[in-house]
Amino acid sequence: QGSQNYNPDYYMSTTPSRGQNDRFQGNVVARWQPLSWLDGEFAIGYDRTNEIDNSFYDAGNRSTDASGNQYIGGISFSNYAYQSYNASMNWTARKDLRRDLNLRFTLRGLYEAQDNNYNGQSGNGLVVPGLFTSSDLIPSANNSLGSSVTSVRQIGMFAGVDLEFKGRYILNAQIRRDGSSLFGSANQWANYGRGSFAWRVAE
């Protein structure tokens, strides 16, 4: 007994573990110009990851654990699933109000969502060696079950105007409204504004 007798090669050869991870990502973008001065862009994206992390410690394996708990074996299962998806829409209109006055109007919407799921179980004490399912665990207070589910939703809406006069005076204004499920019902929405003016001295 004692940590000085720990043999990492023996531990690795007698403690099989399995990890598996797969991921899928996809994105589609479409553009449409119904009028010479109006064009739109639409995008949809999806991302999903599945992860499995299992480990086993067979009953009867040698151990340097003075308590002797590891002699009875143990298992641990963890499964994770993460997914996110988003969709966006963007419209841009360009118009010459006068020969020397140009207008650009932008309207955009964005939706995002994330979902995470976790399931885990672990315990010590296998009925017989060589069986590695949770139903083969001896009922014990050391056995545990756990799971969690989280979901986040976000929405953003934008509108902006750009004016350019004689190629040297530029005015920009934008308003934005955002919503998020991370905040309480009284604070889920917020409004923002922005404005700017530029002068091209060289012109």
PDB file of C-alpha atoms in Angstrom:
ATOM      1  CA  GLN A   1       0.000   0.000   0.000  1.00  0.00           C
ATOM      2  CA  GLY A   2       0.978   3.640  -0.339  1.00  0.00           C
ATOM      3  CA  SER A   3       1.350   6.019  -3.256  1.00  0.00           C
ATOM      4  CA  GLN A   4       5.019   5.037  -3.673  1.00  0.00           C
ATOM      5  CA  ASN A   5       3.794   1.697  -5.046  1.00  0.00           C
ATOM      6  CA  TYR A   6       1.604   3.294  -7.740  1.00  0.00           C
ATOM      7  CA  ASN A   7       2.340   1.848 -11.184  1.00  0.00           C
ATOM      8  CA  PRO A   8       0.964   4.034 -13.984  1.00  0.00           C
ATOM      9  CA  ASP A   9       1.372   1.311 -16.609  1.00  0.00           C
ATOM     10  CA  TYR A  10      -0.715  -1.126 -14.600  1.00  0.00           C
ATOM     11  CA  TYR A  11      -3.363   1.510 -13.938  1.00  0.00           C
ATOM     12  CA  MET A  12      -3.694   2.404 -17.633  1.00  0.00           C
ATOM     13  CA  SER A  13      -3.865  -1.226 -18.761  1.00  0.00           C
ATOM     14  CA  THR A  14      -6.558  -2.173 -16.235  1.00  0.00           C
ATOM     15  CA  THR A  15      -8.680   0.987 -16.439  1.00  0.00           C
ATOM     16  CA  PRO A  16     -10.261   1.123 -19.898  1.00  0.00           C
ATOM     17  CA  SER A  17     -11.777   4.426 -20.841  1.00  0.00           C
ATOM     18  CA  ARG A  18     -13.633   5.559 -23.910  1.00  0.00           C
ATOM     19  CA  GLY A  19     -14.028   9.007 -25.310  1.00  0.00           C
ATOM     20  CA  GLN A  20     -16.046   9.836 -28.403  1.00  0.00           C
ATOM     21  CA  ASN A  21     -16.724  13.188 -29.984  1.00  0.00           C
ATOM     22  CA  ASP A  22     -18.563  14.038 -33.180  1.00  0.00           C
ATOM     23  CA  ARG A  23     -19.466  17.439 -34.551  1.00  0.00           C
ATOM     24  CA  PHE A  24     -21.572  18.762 -37.404  1.00  0.00           C
ATOM     25  CA  GLN A  25     -21.506  22.309 -38.738  1.00  0.00           C
ATOM     26  CA  GLY A  26     -23.608  23.662 -41.559  1.00  0.00           C
ATOM     27  CA  ASN A  27     -24.264  27.094 -43.015  1.00  0.00           C
ATOM     28  CA  VAL A  28     -26.422  28.290 -45.909  1.00  0.00           C
ATOM     29  CA  VAL A  29     -26.367  31.808 -47.352  1.00  0.00           C
ATOM     30  CA  ALA A  30     -28.715  33.151 -50.043  1.00  0.00           C
ATOM     31  CA  ARG A  31     -28.649  36.541 -51.734  1.00  0.00           C
ATOM     32  CA  TRP A  32     -31.517  38.169 -53.623  1.00  0.00           C
ATOM     33  CA  GLN A  33     -31.769  41.435 -55.535  1.00  0.00           C
ATOM     34  CA  PRO A  34     -35.411  42.048 -56.421  1.00  0.00           C
ATOM     35  CA  LEU A  35     -34.718  45.636 -57.555  1.00  0.00           C
ATOM     36  CA  SER A  36     -31.676  47.422 -58.902  1.00  0.00           C
ATOM     37  CA  TRP A  37     -31.462  49.508 -55.728  1.00  0.00           C
ATOM     38  CA  LEU A  38     -32.496  46.814 -53.202  1.00  0.00           C
ATOM     39  CA  ASP A  39     -30.696  43.617 -52.210  1.00  0.00           C
ATOM     40  CA  GLY A  40     -31.115  41.116 -49.403  1.00  0.00           C
ATOM     41  CA  GLU A  41     -29.027  38.426 -47.746  1.00  0.00           C
ATOM     42  CA  PHE A  42     -30.358  35.502 -45.709  1.00  0.00           C
ATOM     43  CA  ALA A  43     -28.257  33.069 -43.664  1.00  0.00           C
ATOM     44  CA  ILE A  44     -28.984  29.998 -41.521  1.00  0.00           C
ATOM     45  CA  GLY A  45     -26.345  28.164 -39.475  1.00  0.00           C
ATOM     46  CA  TYR A  46     -26.340  25.045 -37.297  1.00  0.00           C
ATOM     47  CA  ASP A  47     -23.659  23.565 -35.043  1.00  0.00           C
ATOM     48  CA  ARG A  48     -23.985  20.392 -32.928  1.00  0.00           C
ATOM     49  CA  THR A  49     -21.473  18.473 -30.812  1.00  0.00           C
ATOM     50  CA  ASN A  50     -22.016  15.116 -29.092  1.00  0.00           C
ATOM     51  CA  GLU A  51     -19.481  13.987 -26.521  1.00  0.00           C
ATOM     52  CA  ILE A  52     -19.180  10.714 -24.587  1.00  0.00           C
ATOM     53  CA  ASP A  53     -16.676  10.189 -21.775  1.00  0.00           C
ATOM     54  CA  ASN A  54     -16.777   6.805 -20.029  1.00  0.00           C
ATOM     55  CA  SER A  55     -14.283   5.184 -17.654  1.00  0.00           C
ATOM     56  CA  PHE A  56     -14.239   1.840 -15.819  1.00  0.00           C
ATOM     57  CA  TYR A  57     -12.302   0.381 -12.918  1.00  0.00           C
ATOM     58  CA  ASP A  58     -12.836  -3.354 -12.670  1.00  0.00           C
ATOM     59  CA  ALA A  59     -13.508  -5.121  -9.403  1.00  0.00           C
ATOM     60  CA  GLY A  60     -10.486  -6.935  -8.020  1.00  0.00           C
ATOM     61  CA  ASN A  61      -7.846  -4.668  -9.565  1.00  0.00           C
ATOM     62  CA  ARG A  62      -4.837  -3.929  -7.414  1.00  0.00           C
ATOM     63  CA  SER A  63      -4.795  -0.517  -5.823  1.00  0.00           C
ATOM     64  CA  THR A  64      -2.581   1.703  -3.658  1.00  0.00           C
ATOM     65  CA  ASP A  65      -5.708   3.183  -2.081  1.00  0.00           C
ATOM     66  CA  ALA A  66      -5.394   2.453   1.632  1.00  0.00           C
ATOM     67  CA  SER A  67      -9.163   2.542   2.099  1.00  0.00           C
ATOM     68  CA  GLY A  68      -9.611  -0.403  -0.253  1.00  0.00           C
ATOM     69  CA  ASN A  69     -12.531   1.239  -2.083  1.00  0.00           C
ATOM     70  CA  GLN A  70     -10.961   0.800  -5.488  1.00  0.00           C
ATOM     71  CA  TYR A  71     -10.841  -3.013  -5.074  1.00  0.00           C
ATOM     72  CA  ILE A  72     -14.609  -3.112  -5.505  1.00  0.00           C
ATOM     73  CA  GLY A  73     -14.509  -1.411  -8.920  1.00  0.00           C
ATOM     74  CA  GLY A  74     -16.343   1.581 -10.282  1.00  0.00           C
ATOM     75  CA  ILE A  75     -17.771   3.186 -13.402  1.00  0.00           C
ATOM     76  CA  SER A  76     -18.415   6.696 -14.683  1.00  0.00           C
ATOM     77  CA  PHE A  77     -20.582   7.704 -17.648  1.00  0.00           C
ATOM     78  CA  SER A  78     -20.853  11.254 -18.979  1.00  0.00           C
ATOM     79  CA  ASN A  79     -22.799  12.329 -22.061  1.00  0.00           C
ATOM     80  CA  TYR A  80     -22.923  15.879 -23.395  1.00  0.00           C
ATOM     81  CA  ALA A  81     -24.865  17.425 -26.276  1.00  0.00           C
ATOM     82  CA  TYR A  82     -24.333  21.010 -27.382  1.00  0.00           C
ATOM     83  CA  GLN A  83     -26.184  22.665 -30.227  1.00  0.00           C
ATOM     84  CA  SER A  84     -26.522  26.192 -31.504  1.00  0.00           C
ATOM     85  CA  TYR A  85     -28.363  27.652 -34.444  1.00  0.00           C
ATOM     86  CA  ASN A  86     -28.778  31.125 -35.849  1.00  0.00           C
ATOM     87  CA  ALA A  87     -30.650  32.896 -38.597  1.00  0.00           C
ATOM     88  CA  SER A  88     -30.131  36.379 -39.990  1.00  0.00           C
ATOM     89  CA  MET A  89     -31.742  38.653 -42.557  1.00  0.00           C
ATOM     90  CA  ASN A  90     -30.158  41.775 -44.011  1.00  0.00           C
ATOM     91  CA  TRP A  91     -31.738  44.287 -46.412  1.00  0.00           C
ATOM     92  CA  THR A  92     -29.855  47.172 -47.993  1.00  0.00           C
ATOM     93  CA  ALA A  93     -31.433  49.919 -50.078  1.00  0.00           C
ATOM     94  CA  ARG A  94     -29.369  52.455 -52.048  1.00  0.00           C
ATOM     95  CA  LYS A  95     -30.925  55.514 -53.639  1.00  0.00           C
ATOM     96  CA  ASP A  96     -29.726  58.737 -55.222  1.00  0.00           C
ATOM     97  CA  LEU A  97     -32.043  61.364 -53.762  1.00  0.00           C
ATOM     98  CA  ARG A  98     -30.300  64.026 -55.857  1.00  0.00           C
ATOM     99  CA  ARG A  99     -27.356  64.106 -58.176  1.00  0.00           C
ATOM    100  CA  ASP A 100     -25.043  64.899 -55.250  1.00  0.00           C
ATOM    101  CA  LEU A 101     -26.988  63.266 -52.369  1.00  0.00           C
ATOM    102  CA  ASN A 102     -26.847  59.508 -51.839  1.00  0.00           C
ATOM    103  CA  LEU A 103     -28.864  57.473 -49.344  1.00  0.00           C
ATOM    104  CA  ARG A 104     -28.240  53.982 -47.984  1.00  0.00           C
ATOM    105  CA  PHE A 105     -30.740  52.345 -45.643  1.00  0.00           C
ATOM    106  CA  THR A 106     -29.941  49.069 -43.838  1.00  0.00           C
ATOM    107  CA  LEU A 107     -32.361  46.815 -41.979  1.00  0.00           C
ATOM    108  CA  ARG A 108     -31.149  43.660 -40.213  1.00  0.00           C
ATOM    109  CA  GLY A 109     -32.545  40.970 -37.930  1.00  0.00           C
ATOM    110  CA  LEU A 110     -30.649  38.245 -36.067  1.00  0.00           C
ATOM    111  CA  TYR A 111     -31.800  35.233 -34.027  1.00  0.00           C
ATOM    112  CA  GLU A 112     -29.466  33.003 -31.989  1.00  0.00           C
ATOM    113  CA  ALA A 113     -30.114  29.963 -29.791  1.00  0.00           C
ATOM    114  CA  GLN A 114     -27.925  27.642 -27.725  1.00  0.00           C
ATOM    115  CA  ASP A 115     -29.034  24.407 -26.044  1.00  0.00           C
ATOM    116  CA  ASN A 116     -26.824  22.277 -23.776  1.00  0.00           C
ATOM    117  CA  ASN A 117     -27.695  18.906 -22.253  1.00  0.00           C
ATOM    118  CA  TYR A 118     -25.695  16.803 -19.819  1.00  0.00           C
ATOM    119  CA  ASN A 119     -26.344  13.384 -18.269  1.00  0.00           C
ATOM    120  CA  GLY A 120     -23.936  11.663 -15.911  1.00  0.00           C
ATOM    121  CA  GLN A 121     -23.837   8.698 -13.575  1.00  0.00           C
ATOM    122  CA  SER A 122     -21.091   7.166 -11.497  1.00  0.00           C
ATOM    123  CA  GLY A 123     -20.660   4.711  -8.658  1.00  0.00           C
ATOM    124  CA  ASN A 124     -18.417   2.280  -6.824  1.00  0.00           C
ATOM    125  CA  GLY A 125     -18.964  -1.414  -6.236  1.00  0.00           C
ATOM    126  CA  LEU A 126     -19.517  -3.818  -9.121  1.00  0.00           C
ATOM    127  CA  VAL A 127     -21.530  -6.981  -8.494  1.00  0.00           C
ATOM    128  CA  VAL A 128     -18.978  -9.103 -10.385  1.00  0.00           C
ATOM    129  CA  PRO A 129     -15.834  -8.237 -12.380  1.00  0.00           C
ATOM    130  CA  GLY A 130     -16.130  -7.569 -16.097  1.00  0.00           C
ATOM    131  CA  LEU A 131     -19.564  -5.902 -16.096  1.00  0.00           C
ATOM    132  CA  PHE A 132     -19.618  -2.192 -16.786  1.00  0.00           C
ATOM    133  CA  THR A 133     -23.213  -0.971 -16.775  1.00  0.00           C
ATOM    134  CA  SER A 134     -24.853   1.122 -14.079  1.00  0.00           C
ATOM    135  CA  SER A 135     -27.342  -1.656 -13.329  1.00  0.00           C
ATOM    136  CA  ASP A 136     -24.394  -3.812 -12.189  1.00  0.00           C
ATOM    137  CA  LEU A 137     -23.495  -1.428  -9.367  1.00  0.00           C
ATOM    138  CA  ILE A 138     -24.155  -2.430  -5.777  1.00  0.00           C
ATOM    139  CA  PRO A 139     -26.751   0.012  -4.365  1.00  0.00           C
ATOM    140  CA  SER A 140     -24.765   2.537  -2.356  1.00  0.00           C
ATOM    141  CA  ALA A 141     -24.838   6.095  -1.142  1.00  0.00           C
ATOM    142  CA  ASN A 142     -21.678   6.626  -3.205  1.00  0.00           C
ATOM    143  CA  ASN A 143     -23.614   6.187  -6.458  1.00  0.00           C
ATOM    144  CA  SER A 144     -24.714   9.418  -8.070  1.00  0.00           C
ATOM    145  CA  LEU A 145     -26.907  10.629 -10.919  1.00  0.00           C
ATOM    146  CA  GLY A 146     -26.859  14.086 -12.442  1.00  0.00           C
ATOM    147  CA  SER A 147     -28.238  15.998 -15.394  1.00  0.00           C
ATOM    148  CA  SER A 148     -28.594  19.566 -16.550  1.00  0.00           C
ATOM    149  CA  VAL A 149     -30.362  21.418 -19.347  1.00  0.00           C
ATOM    150  CA  THR A 150     -29.682  25.023 -20.348  1.00  0.00           C
ATOM    151  CA  SER A 151     -31.190  27.121 -23.128  1.00  0.00           C
ATOM    152  CA  VAL A 152     -30.308  30.645 -24.247  1.00  0.00           C
ATOM    153  CA  ARG A 153     -32.216  32.730 -26.809  1.00  0.00           C
ATOM    154  CA  GLN A 154     -31.143  36.077 -28.252  1.00  0.00           C
ATOM    155  CA  ILE A 155     -32.729  38.436 -30.768  1.00  0.00           C
ATOM    156  CA  GLY A 156     -31.252  41.544 -32.355  1.00  0.00           C
ATOM    157  CA  MET A 157     -32.864  44.116 -34.670  1.00  0.00           C
ATOM    158  CA  PHE A 158     -30.966  46.928 -36.384  1.00  0.00           C
ATOM    159  CA  ALA A 159     -31.839  49.877 -38.612  1.00  0.00           C
ATOM    160  CA  GLY A 160     -29.347  52.369 -40.007  1.00  0.00           C
ATOM    161  CA  VAL A 161     -29.209  55.319 -42.408  1.00  0.00           C
ATOM    162  CA  ASP A 162     -26.165  56.701 -44.251  1.00  0.00           C
ATOM    163  CA  LEU A 163     -26.310  60.007 -46.129  1.00  0.00           C
ATOM    164  CA  GLU A 164     -23.477  61.243 -48.328  1.00  0.00           C
ATOM    165  CA  PHE A 165     -23.537  64.770 -49.758  1.00  0.00           C
ATOM    166  CA  LYS A 166     -21.196  65.842 -52.565  1.00  0.00           C
ATOM    167  CA  GLY A 167     -18.864  62.971 -51.730  1.00  0.00           C
ATOM    168  CA  ARG A 168     -17.440  64.800 -48.696  1.00  0.00           C
ATOM    169  CA  TYR A 169     -20.128  65.109 -46.007  1.00  0.00           C
ATOM    170  CA  ILE A 170     -21.229  61.793 -44.448  1.00  0.00           C
ATOM    171  CA  LEU A 171     -23.941  61.372 -41.847  1.00  0.00           C
ATOM    172  CA  ASN A 172     -24.693  58.041 -40.140  1.00  0.00           C
ATOM    173  CA  ALA A 173     -27.416  57.084 -37.662  1.00  0.00           C
ATOM    174  CA  GLN A 174     -28.365  53.672 -36.279  1.00  0.00           C
ATOM    175  CA  ILE A 175     -30.849  52.282 -33.778  1.00  0.00           C
ATOM    176  CA  ARG A 176     -30.689  48.805 -32.293  1.00  0.00           C
ATOM    177  CA  ARG A 177     -32.953  46.681 -30.106  1.00  0.00           C
ATOM    178  CA  ASP A 178     -31.650  43.534 -28.404  1.00  0.00           C
ATOM    179  CA  GLY A 179     -33.392  40.836 -26.391  1.00  0.00           C
ATOM    180  CA  SER A 180     -31.844  38.023 -24.343  1.00  0.00           C
ATOM    181  CA  SER A 181     -33.275  35.238 -22.200  1.00  0.00           C
ATOM    182  CA  LEU A 182     -30.272  35.522 -19.834  1.00  0.00           C
ATOM    183  CA  PHE A 183     -31.914  38.422 -18.028  1.00  0.00           C
ATOM    184  CA  GLY A 184     -35.088  38.696 -15.994  1.00  0.00           C
ATOM    185  CA  SER A 185     -38.416  39.366 -17.670  1.00  0.00           C
ATOM    186  CA  ALA A 186     -38.231  43.062 -16.755  1.00  0.00           C
ATOM    187  CA  ASN A 187     -34.776  43.490 -18.320  1.00  0.00           C
ATOM    188  CA  GLN A 188     -34.809  41.218 -21.362  1.00  0.00           C
ATOM    189  CA  TRP A 189     -34.922  44.068 -23.885  1.00  0.00           C
ATOM    190  CA  ALA A 190     -32.606  47.039 -24.370  1.00  0.00           C
ATOM    191  CA  ASN A 191     -32.401  49.853 -26.930  1.00  0.00           C
ATOM    192  CA  TYR A 192     -29.249  51.478 -28.274  1.00  0.00           C
ATOM    193  CA  GLY A 193     -28.547  54.389 -30.570  1.00  0.00           C
ATOM    194  CA  ARG A 194     -25.533  55.677 -32.479  1.00  0.00           C
ATOM    195  CA  GLY A 195     -24.763  58.669 -34.648  1.00  0.00           C
ATOM    196  CA  SER A 196     -21.714  60.037 -36.443  1.00  0.00           C
ATOM    197  CA  PHE A 197     -20.664  62.754 -38.859  1.00  0.00           C
ATOM    198  CA  ALA A 198     -17.600  62.830 -41.102  1.00  0.00           C
ATOM    199  CA  TRP A 199     -16.078  65.421 -43.438  1.00  0.00           C
ATOM    200  CA  ARG A 200     -13.579  64.491 -46.143  1.00  0.00           C
ATOM    201  CA  VAL A 201     -11.349  67.520 -46.059  1.00  0.00           C
ATOM    202  CA  ALA A 202      -9.564  66.495 -49.264  1.00  0.00           C
ATOM    203  CA  GLU A 203     -12.862  66.779 -51.135  1.00  0.00           C
TER     204      GLU A 203
END
